Amino acid sequence: MNLPALEQYRKALAESVVFAQLSPAELDLIMRSCRLIEASAGQTLLSEGGKGVGLYVILEGSIEFFLPDRSVAGVHRPSRVRLNLLGPGRCFGEYGVIDDQPSSATAQAMTAARLCLLATGELRRIVDQNDRIGKIIYANLLRFLVSRLRAHGRTL
C-alpha cells in the first residue's frame, strides 16, 4: 500500500468511534493486526443471523444495513427494511465482537468500498495484552452504544 493511502487509512481509524484517543503507536499496532478488505458494489459483508468475523471500519465507500425480506427464522417481511447507510470512518460488527451472537442485520456494500477488518480474536488478543488500549476501546464502544440507545429512545 502506498504511503498517502496508508496515512489516509490511519487518519480514518484515528477518527473512528472505536479507536479515538489511541496514540499513534497504539494505532500502528491496530493497523498491523487489521486486514484490508476490498468490497465490490453489492457484496454482502454480514448476513442477518450469521456469525460476524470482527470489527469493520469503513475507509472508503458506503455500506447499507438492512433486514432482508425473509428473516433467518423464515418469517417473510413485506419488503426489505433499510436500517442505515454508513460511510468512511464509521464502524460495524461491534455487537458480535462484544457478545459473540449472530449478526442482527445484513450489511452490503452500496459502492465499491475499502474496509479495515480487525478480527475478533485479534481484537481480544490486543486488548488482553494492552490494558490502556482495552480500556480506551471498550470505553469508546460503551459510549457509542449508549448514545445509540439514547437516540433510539428519543424516537419512540
Short mmCIF file of C-alpha atoms in Angstrom, two decimals:
data_model
loop_
_atom_site.label_atom_id
_atom_site.label_comp_id
_atom_site.label_asym_id
_atom_site.label_seq_id
_atom_site.Cartn_x
_atom_site.Cartn_y
_atom_site.Cartn_z
CA MET A 1 0.00 0.00 0.00
CA ASN A 2 1.35 3.44 -0.84
CA LEU A 3 2.20 5.98 1.87
CA PRO A 4 -0.59 8.53 1.13
CA ALA A 5 -3.20 5.74 1.26
CA LEU A 6 -1.68 4.39 4.48
CA GLU A 7 -1.83 7.85 6.08
CA GLN A 8 -5.43 8.32 4.89
CA TYR A 9 -6.41 4.99 6.48
CA ARG A 10 -4.54 5.77 9.70
CA LYS A 11 -6.47 9.07 9.89
CA ALA A 12 -9.79 7.28 9.28
CA LEU A 13 -9.03 4.81 12.07
CA ALA A 14 -7.90 7.58 14.44
CA GLU A 15 -11.16 9.43 13.85
CA SER A 16 -13.37 6.36 14.14
CA VAL A 17 -15.56 5.96 17.19
CA VAL A 18 -13.79 2.81 18.33
CA PHE A 19 -10.16 3.90 18.07
CA ALA A 20 -10.44 7.58 19.03
CA GLN A 21 -7.90 8.63 21.70
CA LEU A 22 -5.36 5.92 20.87
CA SER A 23 -1.77 7.09 20.46
CA PRO A 24 -0.03 6.82 17.06
CA ALA A 25 1.95 3.79 18.30
CA GLU A 26 -1.26 2.12 19.52
CA LEU A 27 -2.93 2.84 16.17
CA ASP A 28 0.03 1.27 14.39
CA LEU A 29 -0.43 -1.87 16.50
CA ILE A 30 -4.10 -1.97 15.49
CA MET A 31 -3.25 -1.39 11.83
CA ARG A 32 -0.71 -4.22 11.80
CA SER A 33 -3.46 -6.54 13.06
CA CYS A 34 -6.07 -5.39 10.53
CA ARG A 35 -6.79 -6.87 7.15
CA LEU A 36 -7.72 -4.59 4.24
CA ILE A 37 -10.97 -5.69 2.59
CA GLU A 38 -11.83 -4.62 -0.95
CA ALA A 39 -15.59 -4.98 -1.45
CA SER A 40 -17.38 -4.59 -4.75
CA ALA A 41 -20.76 -2.86 -5.03
CA GLY A 42 -23.46 -5.32 -3.98
CA GLN A 43 -21.12 -7.54 -1.96
CA THR A 44 -22.58 -8.79 1.32
CA LEU A 45 -20.24 -8.32 4.29
CA LEU A 46 -22.51 -9.50 7.11
CA SER A 47 -25.71 -11.53 6.95
CA GLU A 48 -28.55 -11.33 9.45
CA GLY A 49 -28.25 -14.41 11.67
CA GLY A 50 -24.71 -15.19 10.51
CA LYS A 51 -21.66 -15.15 12.72
CA GLY A 52 -19.59 -12.00 12.39
CA VAL A 53 -15.84 -12.22 11.97
CA GLY A 54 -14.78 -8.97 13.61
CA LEU A 55 -14.95 -5.21 13.71
CA TYR A 56 -15.05 -3.33 10.42
CA VAL A 57 -14.09 0.31 9.89
CA ILE A 58 -15.18 1.80 6.56
CA LEU A 59 -12.24 3.52 4.86
CA GLU A 60 -13.88 4.30 1.51
CA GLY A 61 -17.34 3.78 0.06
CA SER A 62 -20.74 3.26 1.64
CA ILE A 63 -22.34 0.30 3.35
CA GLU A 64 -26.09 -0.25 3.69
CA PHE A 65 -27.62 -2.07 6.66
CA PHE A 66 -30.98 -3.75 6.26
CA LEU A 67 -33.24 -6.61 7.27
CA PRO A 68 -33.85 -8.87 4.25
CA ASP A 69 -37.39 -9.66 3.09
CA ARG A 70 -37.02 -13.12 4.67
CA SER A 71 -35.68 -13.45 8.22
CA VAL A 72 -33.29 -16.15 9.38
CA ALA A 73 -36.26 -17.90 11.03
CA GLY A 74 -38.02 -17.93 7.65
CA VAL A 75 -40.51 -15.20 8.52
CA HIS A 76 -41.49 -13.27 5.40
CA ARG A 77 -41.29 -9.48 5.72
CA PRO A 78 -43.38 -7.37 3.34
CA SER A 79 -40.13 -5.93 1.96
CA ARG A 80 -36.51 -5.34 2.76
CA VAL A 81 -36.20 -2.93 5.72
CA ARG A 82 -33.44 -0.35 5.36
CA LEU A 83 -31.83 0.48 8.71
CA ASN A 84 -28.87 2.72 7.92
CA LEU A 85 -26.25 3.82 5.43
CA LEU A 86 -22.71 4.37 6.72
CA GLY A 87 -19.63 5.90 5.11
CA PRO A 88 -15.93 6.42 5.81
CA GLY A 89 -14.84 6.41 9.44
CA ARG A 90 -17.90 4.53 10.66
CA CYS A 91 -17.71 1.03 12.10
CA PHE A 92 -19.88 -2.07 12.26
CA GLY A 93 -19.66 -5.59 13.62
CA GLU A 94 -19.20 -4.26 17.16
CA TYR A 95 -22.16 -6.20 18.59
CA GLY A 96 -20.70 -9.55 17.55
CA VAL A 97 -17.24 -8.62 18.84
CA ILE A 98 -18.76 -7.92 22.24
CA ASP A 99 -21.31 -10.71 22.65
CA ASP A 100 -20.42 -13.44 20.08
CA GLN A 101 -24.06 -13.50 18.92
CA PRO A 102 -25.15 -13.72 15.28
CA SER A 103 -25.48 -10.53 13.29
CA SER A 104 -28.71 -8.61 13.82
CA ALA A 105 -28.78 -7.20 10.26
CA THR A 106 -27.29 -7.64 6.82
CA ALA A 107 -24.53 -5.29 5.62
CA GLN A 108 -23.95 -4.81 1.91
CA ALA A 109 -21.59 -2.52 0.00
CA MET A 110 -23.60 0.08 -1.93
CA THR A 111 -20.50 1.19 -3.81
CA ALA A 112 -17.03 -0.24 -4.21
CA ALA A 113 -15.58 0.02 -0.71
CA ARG A 114 -12.40 -0.45 1.29
CA LEU A 115 -12.66 -1.57 4.87
CA CYS A 116 -10.32 -2.34 7.71
CA LEU A 117 -11.24 -5.63 9.38
CA LEU A 118 -9.94 -6.36 12.86
CA ALA A 119 -10.82 -10.00 13.51
CA THR A 120 -12.49 -10.72 16.84
CA GLY A 121 -9.59 -12.91 18.00
CA GLU A 122 -7.03 -10.24 17.11
CA LEU A 123 -9.01 -7.51 18.88
CA ARG A 124 -9.31 -9.64 22.01
CA ARG A 125 -5.61 -10.52 21.92
CA ILE A 126 -4.66 -6.84 21.65
CA VAL A 127 -6.91 -5.68 24.49
CA ASP A 128 -5.86 -8.60 26.70
CA GLN A 129 -2.18 -7.70 26.24
CA ASN A 130 -2.60 -3.91 26.42
CA ASP A 131 -4.67 -2.60 29.32
CA ARG A 132 -4.66 1.01 28.10
CA ILE A 133 -5.83 0.04 24.59
CA GLY A 134 -8.51 -2.23 26.06
CA LYS A 135 -9.83 0.47 28.37
CA ILE A 136 -9.99 3.03 25.56
CA ILE A 137 -11.63 0.71 23.00
CA TYR A 138 -14.23 -0.67 25.41
CA ALA A 139 -14.99 2.80 26.83
CA ASN A 140 -15.40 4.13 23.26
CA LEU A 141 -17.69 1.23 22.35
CA LEU A 142 -19.74 1.71 25.50
CA ARG A 143 -20.20 5.44 24.84
CA PHE A 144 -21.12 4.72 21.23
CA LEU A 145 -23.68 2.06 22.09
CA VAL A 146 -25.22 4.13 24.88
CA SER A 147 -25.55 7.13 22.56
CA ARG A 148 -27.27 4.88 20.02
CA LEU A 149 -29.69 3.66 22.71
CA ARG A 150 -30.42 7.21 23.83
CA ALA A 151 -31.08 8.32 20.26
CA HIS A 152 -33.38 5.34 19.74
CA GLY A 153 -35.21 6.20 22.98
CA ARG A 154 -35.86 9.74 21.70
CA THR A 155 -37.51 8.39 18.55
CA LEU A 156 -40.01 6.19 20.41
#
